[in-house]
Every structure is written in C-alpha cells, then in structure tokens.
Coordinates of C-alpha atoms in Angstrom, one line a residue:
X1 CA 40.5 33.1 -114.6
X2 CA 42.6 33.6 -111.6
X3 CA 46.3 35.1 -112.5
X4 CA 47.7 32.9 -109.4
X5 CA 45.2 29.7 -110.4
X6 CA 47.0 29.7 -114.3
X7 CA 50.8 30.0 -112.9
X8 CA 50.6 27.2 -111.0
X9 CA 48.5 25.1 -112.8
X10 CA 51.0 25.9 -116.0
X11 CA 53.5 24.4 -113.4
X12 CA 52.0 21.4 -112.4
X13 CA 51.2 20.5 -116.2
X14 CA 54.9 21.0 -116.9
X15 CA 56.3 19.1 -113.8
X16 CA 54.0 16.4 -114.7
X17 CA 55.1 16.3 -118.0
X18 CA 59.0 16.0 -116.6
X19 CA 59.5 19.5 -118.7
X20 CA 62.4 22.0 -117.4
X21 CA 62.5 22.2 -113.9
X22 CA 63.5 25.7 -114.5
X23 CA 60.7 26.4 -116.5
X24 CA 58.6 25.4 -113.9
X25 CA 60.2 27.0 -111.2
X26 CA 59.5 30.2 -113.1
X27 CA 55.4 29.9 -113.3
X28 CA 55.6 28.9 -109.4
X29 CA 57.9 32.1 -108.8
X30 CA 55.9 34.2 -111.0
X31 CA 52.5 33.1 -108.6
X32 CA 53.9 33.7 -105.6
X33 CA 55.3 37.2 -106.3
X34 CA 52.0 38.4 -107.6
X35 CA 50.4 37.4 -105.0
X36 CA 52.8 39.6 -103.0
X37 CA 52.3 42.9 -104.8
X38 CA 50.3 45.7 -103.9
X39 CA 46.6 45.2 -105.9
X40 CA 47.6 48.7 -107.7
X41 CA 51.2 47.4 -108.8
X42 CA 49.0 43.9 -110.2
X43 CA 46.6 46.0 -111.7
X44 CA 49.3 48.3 -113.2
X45 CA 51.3 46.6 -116.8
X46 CA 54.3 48.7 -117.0
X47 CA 54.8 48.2 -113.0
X48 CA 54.0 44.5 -113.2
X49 CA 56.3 43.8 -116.0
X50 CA 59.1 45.4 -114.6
X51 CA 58.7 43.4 -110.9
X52 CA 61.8 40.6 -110.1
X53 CA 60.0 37.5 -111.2
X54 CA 57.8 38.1 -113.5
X55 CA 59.3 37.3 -117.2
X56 CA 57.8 37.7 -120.5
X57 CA 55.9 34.2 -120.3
X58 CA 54.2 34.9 -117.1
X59 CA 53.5 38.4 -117.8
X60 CA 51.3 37.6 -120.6
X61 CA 49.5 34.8 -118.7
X62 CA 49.1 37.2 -116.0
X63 CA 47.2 39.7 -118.4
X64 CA 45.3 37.2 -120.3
X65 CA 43.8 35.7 -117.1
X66 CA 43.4 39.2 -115.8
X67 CA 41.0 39.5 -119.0
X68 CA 39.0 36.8 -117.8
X69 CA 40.4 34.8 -120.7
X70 CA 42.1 31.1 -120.2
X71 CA 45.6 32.3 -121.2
X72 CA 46.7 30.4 -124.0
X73 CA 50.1 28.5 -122.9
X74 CA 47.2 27.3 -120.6
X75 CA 45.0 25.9 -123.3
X76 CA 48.2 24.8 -125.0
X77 CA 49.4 22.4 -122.3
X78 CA 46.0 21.0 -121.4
X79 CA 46.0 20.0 -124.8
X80 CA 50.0 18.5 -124.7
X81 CA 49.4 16.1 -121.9
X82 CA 48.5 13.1 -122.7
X83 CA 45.3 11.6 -121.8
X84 CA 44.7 10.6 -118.4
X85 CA 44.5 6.6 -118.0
X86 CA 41.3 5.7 -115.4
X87 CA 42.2 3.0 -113.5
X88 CA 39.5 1.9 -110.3
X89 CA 42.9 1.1 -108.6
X90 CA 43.9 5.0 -108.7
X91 CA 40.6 5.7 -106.9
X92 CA 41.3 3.4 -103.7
X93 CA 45.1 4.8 -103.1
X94 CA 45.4 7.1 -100.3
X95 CA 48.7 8.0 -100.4
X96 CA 52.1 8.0 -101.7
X97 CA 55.0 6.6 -99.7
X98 CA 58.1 8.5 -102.4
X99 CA 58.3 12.3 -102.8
X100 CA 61.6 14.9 -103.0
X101 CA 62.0 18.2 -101.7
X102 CA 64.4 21.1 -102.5
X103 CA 66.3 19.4 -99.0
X104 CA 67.9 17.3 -102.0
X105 CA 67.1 17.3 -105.6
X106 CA 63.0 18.2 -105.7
X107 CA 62.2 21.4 -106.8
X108 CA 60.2 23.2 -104.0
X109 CA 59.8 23.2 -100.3
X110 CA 58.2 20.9 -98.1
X111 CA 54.9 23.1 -97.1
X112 CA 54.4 23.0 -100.9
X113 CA 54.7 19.7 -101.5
X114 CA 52.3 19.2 -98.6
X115 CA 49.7 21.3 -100.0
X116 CA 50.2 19.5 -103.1
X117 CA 49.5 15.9 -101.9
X118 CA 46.7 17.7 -99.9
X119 CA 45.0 18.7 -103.1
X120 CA 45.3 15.1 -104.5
X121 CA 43.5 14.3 -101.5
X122 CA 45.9 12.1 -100.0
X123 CA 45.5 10.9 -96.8
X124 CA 49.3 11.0 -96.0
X125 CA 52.3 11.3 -98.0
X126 CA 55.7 10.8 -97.7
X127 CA 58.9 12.9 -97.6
X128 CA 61.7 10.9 -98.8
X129 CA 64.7 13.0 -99.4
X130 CA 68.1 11.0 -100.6
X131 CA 70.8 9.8 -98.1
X132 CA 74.4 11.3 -97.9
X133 CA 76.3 9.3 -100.2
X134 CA 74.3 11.0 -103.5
X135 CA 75.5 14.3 -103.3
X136 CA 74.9 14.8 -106.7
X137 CA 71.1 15.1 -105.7
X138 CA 72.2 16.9 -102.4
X139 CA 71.7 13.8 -100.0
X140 CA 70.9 14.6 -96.4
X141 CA 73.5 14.4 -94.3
X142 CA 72.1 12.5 -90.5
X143 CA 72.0 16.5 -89.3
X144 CA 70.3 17.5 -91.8
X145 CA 67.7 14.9 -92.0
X146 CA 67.4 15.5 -88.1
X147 CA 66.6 19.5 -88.7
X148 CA 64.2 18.1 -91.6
X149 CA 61.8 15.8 -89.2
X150 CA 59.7 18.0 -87.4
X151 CA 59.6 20.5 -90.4
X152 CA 58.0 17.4 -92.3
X153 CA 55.8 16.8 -89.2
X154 CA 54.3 20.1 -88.2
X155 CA 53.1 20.2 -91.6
X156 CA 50.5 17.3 -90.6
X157 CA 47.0 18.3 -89.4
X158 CA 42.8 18.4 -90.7
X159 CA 42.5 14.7 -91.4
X160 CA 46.5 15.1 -94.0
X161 CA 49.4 13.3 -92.2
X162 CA 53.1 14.0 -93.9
X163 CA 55.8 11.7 -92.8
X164 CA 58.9 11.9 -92.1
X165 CA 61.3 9.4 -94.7
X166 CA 64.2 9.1 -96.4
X167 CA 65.1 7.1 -99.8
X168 CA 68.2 5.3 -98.3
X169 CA 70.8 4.5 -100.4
X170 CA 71.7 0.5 -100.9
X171 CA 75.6 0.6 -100.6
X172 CA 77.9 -2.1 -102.4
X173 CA 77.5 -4.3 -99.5
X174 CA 74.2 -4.1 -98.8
X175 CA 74.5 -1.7 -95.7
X176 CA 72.4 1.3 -95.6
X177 CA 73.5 4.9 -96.2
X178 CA 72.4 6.5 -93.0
X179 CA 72.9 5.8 -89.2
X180 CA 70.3 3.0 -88.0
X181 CA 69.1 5.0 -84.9
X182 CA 68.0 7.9 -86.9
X183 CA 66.2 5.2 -89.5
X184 CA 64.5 4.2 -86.6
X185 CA 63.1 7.5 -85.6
X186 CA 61.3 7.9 -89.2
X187 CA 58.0 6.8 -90.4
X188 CA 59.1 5.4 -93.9
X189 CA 62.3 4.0 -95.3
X190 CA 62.8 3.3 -98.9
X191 CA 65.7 1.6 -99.5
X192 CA 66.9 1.8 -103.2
X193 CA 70.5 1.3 -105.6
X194 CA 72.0 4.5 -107.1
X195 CA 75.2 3.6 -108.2
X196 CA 77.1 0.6 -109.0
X197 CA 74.4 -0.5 -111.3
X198 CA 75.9 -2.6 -113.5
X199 CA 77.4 -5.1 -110.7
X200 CA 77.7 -8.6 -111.2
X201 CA 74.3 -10.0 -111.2
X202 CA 75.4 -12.2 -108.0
X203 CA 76.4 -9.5 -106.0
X204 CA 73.8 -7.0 -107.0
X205 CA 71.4 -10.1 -105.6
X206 CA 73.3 -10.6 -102.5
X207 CA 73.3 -6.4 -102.2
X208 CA 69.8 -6.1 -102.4
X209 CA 68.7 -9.1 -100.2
X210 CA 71.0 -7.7 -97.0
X211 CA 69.4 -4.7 -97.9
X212 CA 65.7 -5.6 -97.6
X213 CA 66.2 -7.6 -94.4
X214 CA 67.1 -4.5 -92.4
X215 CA 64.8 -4.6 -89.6
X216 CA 63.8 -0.9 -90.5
X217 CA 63.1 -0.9 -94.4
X218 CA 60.0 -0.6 -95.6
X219 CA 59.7 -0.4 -99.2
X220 CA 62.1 -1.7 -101.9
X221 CA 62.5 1.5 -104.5
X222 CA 62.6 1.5 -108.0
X223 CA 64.1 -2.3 -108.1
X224 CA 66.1 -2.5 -111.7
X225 CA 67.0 1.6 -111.8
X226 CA 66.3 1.4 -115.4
X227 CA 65.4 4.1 -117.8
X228 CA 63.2 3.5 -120.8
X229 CA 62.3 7.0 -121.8
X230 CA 62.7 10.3 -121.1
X231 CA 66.0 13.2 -121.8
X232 CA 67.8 11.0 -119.4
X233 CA 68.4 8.6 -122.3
X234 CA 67.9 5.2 -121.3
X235 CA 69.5 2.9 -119.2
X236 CA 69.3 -0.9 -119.1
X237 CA 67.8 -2.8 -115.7
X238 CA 70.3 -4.2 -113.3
X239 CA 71.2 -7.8 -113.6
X240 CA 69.9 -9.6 -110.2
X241 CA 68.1 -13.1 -109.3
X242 CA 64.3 -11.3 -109.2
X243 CA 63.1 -14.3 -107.3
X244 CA 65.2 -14.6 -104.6
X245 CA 65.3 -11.1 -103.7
X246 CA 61.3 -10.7 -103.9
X247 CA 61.4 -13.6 -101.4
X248 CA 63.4 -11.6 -99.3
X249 CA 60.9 -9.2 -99.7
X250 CA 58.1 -11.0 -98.7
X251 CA 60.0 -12.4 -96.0
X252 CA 60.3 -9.2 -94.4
X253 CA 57.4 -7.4 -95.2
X254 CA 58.5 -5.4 -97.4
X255 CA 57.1 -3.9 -100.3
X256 CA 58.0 -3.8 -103.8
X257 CA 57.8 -0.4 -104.9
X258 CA 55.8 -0.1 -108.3
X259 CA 57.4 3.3 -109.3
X260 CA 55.2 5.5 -111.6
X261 CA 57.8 7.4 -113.2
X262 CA 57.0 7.5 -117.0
X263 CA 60.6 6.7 -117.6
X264 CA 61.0 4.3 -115.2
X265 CA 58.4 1.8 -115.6
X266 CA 60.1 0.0 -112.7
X267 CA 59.8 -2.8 -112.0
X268 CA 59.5 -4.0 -115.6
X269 CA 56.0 -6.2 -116.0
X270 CA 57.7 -9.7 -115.9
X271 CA 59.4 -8.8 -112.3
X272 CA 55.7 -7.3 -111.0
X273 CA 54.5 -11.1 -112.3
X274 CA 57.7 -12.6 -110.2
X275 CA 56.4 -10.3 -107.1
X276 CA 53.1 -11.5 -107.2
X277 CA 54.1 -15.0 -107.4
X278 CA 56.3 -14.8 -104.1
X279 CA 53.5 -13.0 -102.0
X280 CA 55.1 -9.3 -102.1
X281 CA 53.1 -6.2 -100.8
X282 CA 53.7 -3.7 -103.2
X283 CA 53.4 0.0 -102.8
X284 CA 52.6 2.8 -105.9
X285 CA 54.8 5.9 -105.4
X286 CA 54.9 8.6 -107.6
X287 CA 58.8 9.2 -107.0
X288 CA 57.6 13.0 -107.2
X289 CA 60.6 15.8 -107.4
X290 CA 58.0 18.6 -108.1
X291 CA 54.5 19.3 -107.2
X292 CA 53.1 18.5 -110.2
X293 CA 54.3 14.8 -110.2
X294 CA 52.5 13.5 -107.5
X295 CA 49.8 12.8 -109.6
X296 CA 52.0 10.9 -111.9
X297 CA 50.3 8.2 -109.6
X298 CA 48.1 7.8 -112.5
X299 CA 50.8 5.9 -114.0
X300 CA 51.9 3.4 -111.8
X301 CA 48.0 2.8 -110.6
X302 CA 46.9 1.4 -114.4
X303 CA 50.2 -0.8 -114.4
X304 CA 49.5 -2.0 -111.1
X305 CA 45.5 -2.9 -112.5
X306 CA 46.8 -3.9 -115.6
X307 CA 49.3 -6.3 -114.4
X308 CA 46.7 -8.0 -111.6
X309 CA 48.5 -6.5 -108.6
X310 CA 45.3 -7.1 -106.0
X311 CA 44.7 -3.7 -104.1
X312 CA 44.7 -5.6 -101.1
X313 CA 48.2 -6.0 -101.3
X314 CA 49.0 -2.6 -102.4
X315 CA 50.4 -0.9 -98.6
X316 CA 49.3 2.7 -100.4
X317 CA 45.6 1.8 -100.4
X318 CA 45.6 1.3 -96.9
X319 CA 44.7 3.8 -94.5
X320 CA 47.5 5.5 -92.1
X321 CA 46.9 3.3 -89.0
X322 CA 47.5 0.1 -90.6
X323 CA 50.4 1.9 -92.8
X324 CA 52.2 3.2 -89.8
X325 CA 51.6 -0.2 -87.9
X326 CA 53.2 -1.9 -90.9
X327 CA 55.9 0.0 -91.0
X328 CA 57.0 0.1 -87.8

C-alpha cells in the first residue's frame, strides 16, 4: 500500500469520525512531508524517523505500508467506523452547499478541501467560512473574506466548481453579520444563530424570520443549534414558532438546511415534517471542518429519505446552473 494513500486515508476516517483534530492533522502532516523527502531519506528508517513531522504513529504506518502490508491503525479504523447507511438519495446529490476552512475554524486549506469534494465527486461545493462576530472560530473579517474569493474561485476547473460563501451569523435583531455588498458578491449565503440561543422563543422567531427574508440568503443553517451527541456535550434546540419561520422560508426561497452533523441531527425530524408541510426547499450540507467530513453527507442523505424529503426539493441535487440561478 501506498505510505501517502494510508496517511490520509487514516485522516479522513478520523475527521469523519469527529476524532482529535490534532490527531488528524498529524496523519495529513505526516503525508505531505514524505512526499517531500528525497526517495533515499523515505527509503532510509533512522533518517525517516528523525524528519520534523513524522511521529511514532506515522512512522510505523509508513513502514508497514512500505512492506506492502495494510498498516494496522488502518485496519483498525476501517473496522471503528460505523457502517455506512445506503440511501438512493445520497446517489442523486451533487454537491454540498456548507464546508470550513483553516480561514476560520476547519482544519486545512482551501486547495485541500477542494480536492476533497473533488474525490466525492461533487459537482460543486461550497466554502462557507464564519462571519466576524465568532471570533472564537476565527470569523472572517469583510477583508478577509475579500482576499478569500478568488482563492476559492481559482480553485474551480475540469467539470468541479468551488464557491465562494460564507456562514453568516444571525445577530439578536435579525441583521446579518457581514456588509450586504460583499454578501452580494458571493455565490452562497448561509445564514445561521451562534449565540444567544436560549432567547425568548418570540424573539428567537422574530430573529430568524428578518433573517431569512434578506434578499441575499440562501440557505437557513442548522435551524435549532442543538447538540445531541458528541464531546461537545449536548445542548437543547432553541425555542422558536417552527411554522412561521419555515413559512418565511418558503416565502423566500430559501432552504432549510438538513445538517448532517452526527451530533447535530438538525433540524430535529418533527421540524423537517413542519418544512415539508410549508413547501420548503431543503438543502443537505455536510457542515464539514475537515476533509474527511464531507462525506458525513451520508448522514443527512438517509434522514432526508427516511423522513420523505422529495429529492426534487432538495437544492443539492440540482445541478450548478439551476443552483447558481436559485441562488442569485
């Protein structure tokens, strides 16, 4: 087996499994700095051991793989992750409107999360970094997120579009967390609540409804911002009239984002029912922050079948022309 091939596919299989970040981080490192040493330096233990990067873990992936053996953290994780649900939904998305880089709080940079959603074999996929007002997850300032835009976009090309988005923060009023010119010059806004979650149920209604009838949001995020699972802990949904605010959403044209975060399950199956019912669109993001969580899609694609979301209404099985013509 490939030393390179094992690293990163001991990466993915931790990202996917939400595992340490660092820990992943490590594997990708590992990859890329033996594919930077000389073929005698690779070919040499004591010299490979000793290189910046390459820790006890890796080393002895390295070597197993080098013995044409599947190194066994390898066999060990293939057997840890849990099984993969089939769904004939997951087979008709073709992209993913949600994804992080390290511009805020993902993991790696934005030509490897390109590749990434290239080797899903995703039509197009969305960069949607966080807005100012999280710094805790490094939100994009409005010059930032202008340097960011054509990095996204030059990584486009062969059939693979990557666009340029953001995941706006909802304020307290309902206003949005970047300026509305520079919304306007991206392909995909997702608009969703980061703080303040525990608002009056009124409010958080009246918050979410402004929100959604912004002329330039696209897709509703990760509606109740609970947590069911996960080292997080959990955290209970917000309180807000469901129906109104889907109305809203319908309204507009916006879609309901059907997150497919293990830990997320958001929105919960009741409020998917409540979406259906008002005529949402409804788009399946994976709400990745490493590589390996894009195809966390999985996820969200046999809730989506299982709770009778129509594909036709799914935005994410459409292909980019009609996408980008909805959106804009």
């Amino acid at each position: 087996m490939d030393p390179v091939d094992a690293l990163l596919e001991i990466a993915s299989l931790l990202e996917r499994e939400r595992a340490s970040r660092y820990r992943a981080k490590a594997f990708r490192q590992a990859a890329a700095t033996f594919q930077e040493l000389p073929p005698d330096v690779q070919d040499d233990p004591t010299r490979l051991r000793a290189a910046k990067g390459i820790g006890e873990s890796t080393f002895a992936v390295i070597r197993q793989a080098q013995a044409g053996e599947v190194p066994e953290y390898l066999i060990e994780l293939r057997g840890d992750v849990e099984p993969e649900k089939v769904s004939v939904l997951r087979g008709k998305l073709r992209g993913d409107l949600h994804a992080h880089t390290e511009w805020s709080d993902g993991t790696t940079s934005i030509e490897v999360m390109a590749a990434a959603a290239r080797a899903q074999g995703h039509e197009y996929q969305a960069i949607t970094d966080h807005s100012p007002r999280l710094r805790v997850a490094r939100g994009l300032s409005a010059e930032r997120l202008r340097e960011q835009i054509p990095q996204v976009r030059a990584q486009s090309g062969d059939g693979f579009t990557l666009l340029a988005g953001i995941e706006v923060d909802i304020l307290e009023d309902g206003a949005l967390d970047q300026e509305d010119a520079l919304l306007a010059d991206l392909d995909i806004v997702v608009a969703s609540v980061h703080s303040k979650l525990r608002m009056d149920g009124r409010a958080m209604t009246a918050r979410m409804i402004a929100a959604v009838s912004h002329p330039r949001v696209n897709v509703l995020g990760h509606c109740t911002g609970r947590l069911v699972q996960g080292d997080r802990g959990t955290r209970p949904p917000s309180a807000f009239d469901a129906a109104a605010v889907f109305a809203a959403c319908a309204e507009n044209g916006v879609a309901v984002e059907i997150n497919s975060r293990p830990e997320r399950q958001d929105p919960p199956d009741e409020l998917i029912a409540i979406a259906l019912e008002a005529g949402c669109l409804f788009s399946i993001d994976s709400d990745a922050h490493a590589p390996g969580q894009l195809s966390l899609l999985d996820h969200g694609a046999e809730r989506a079948e299982r709770t009778g979301v129509p594909a036709s209404r799914i935005v994410t099985t459409w292909g980019l022309s009609r996408l980008l013509a909805w959106a804009e």
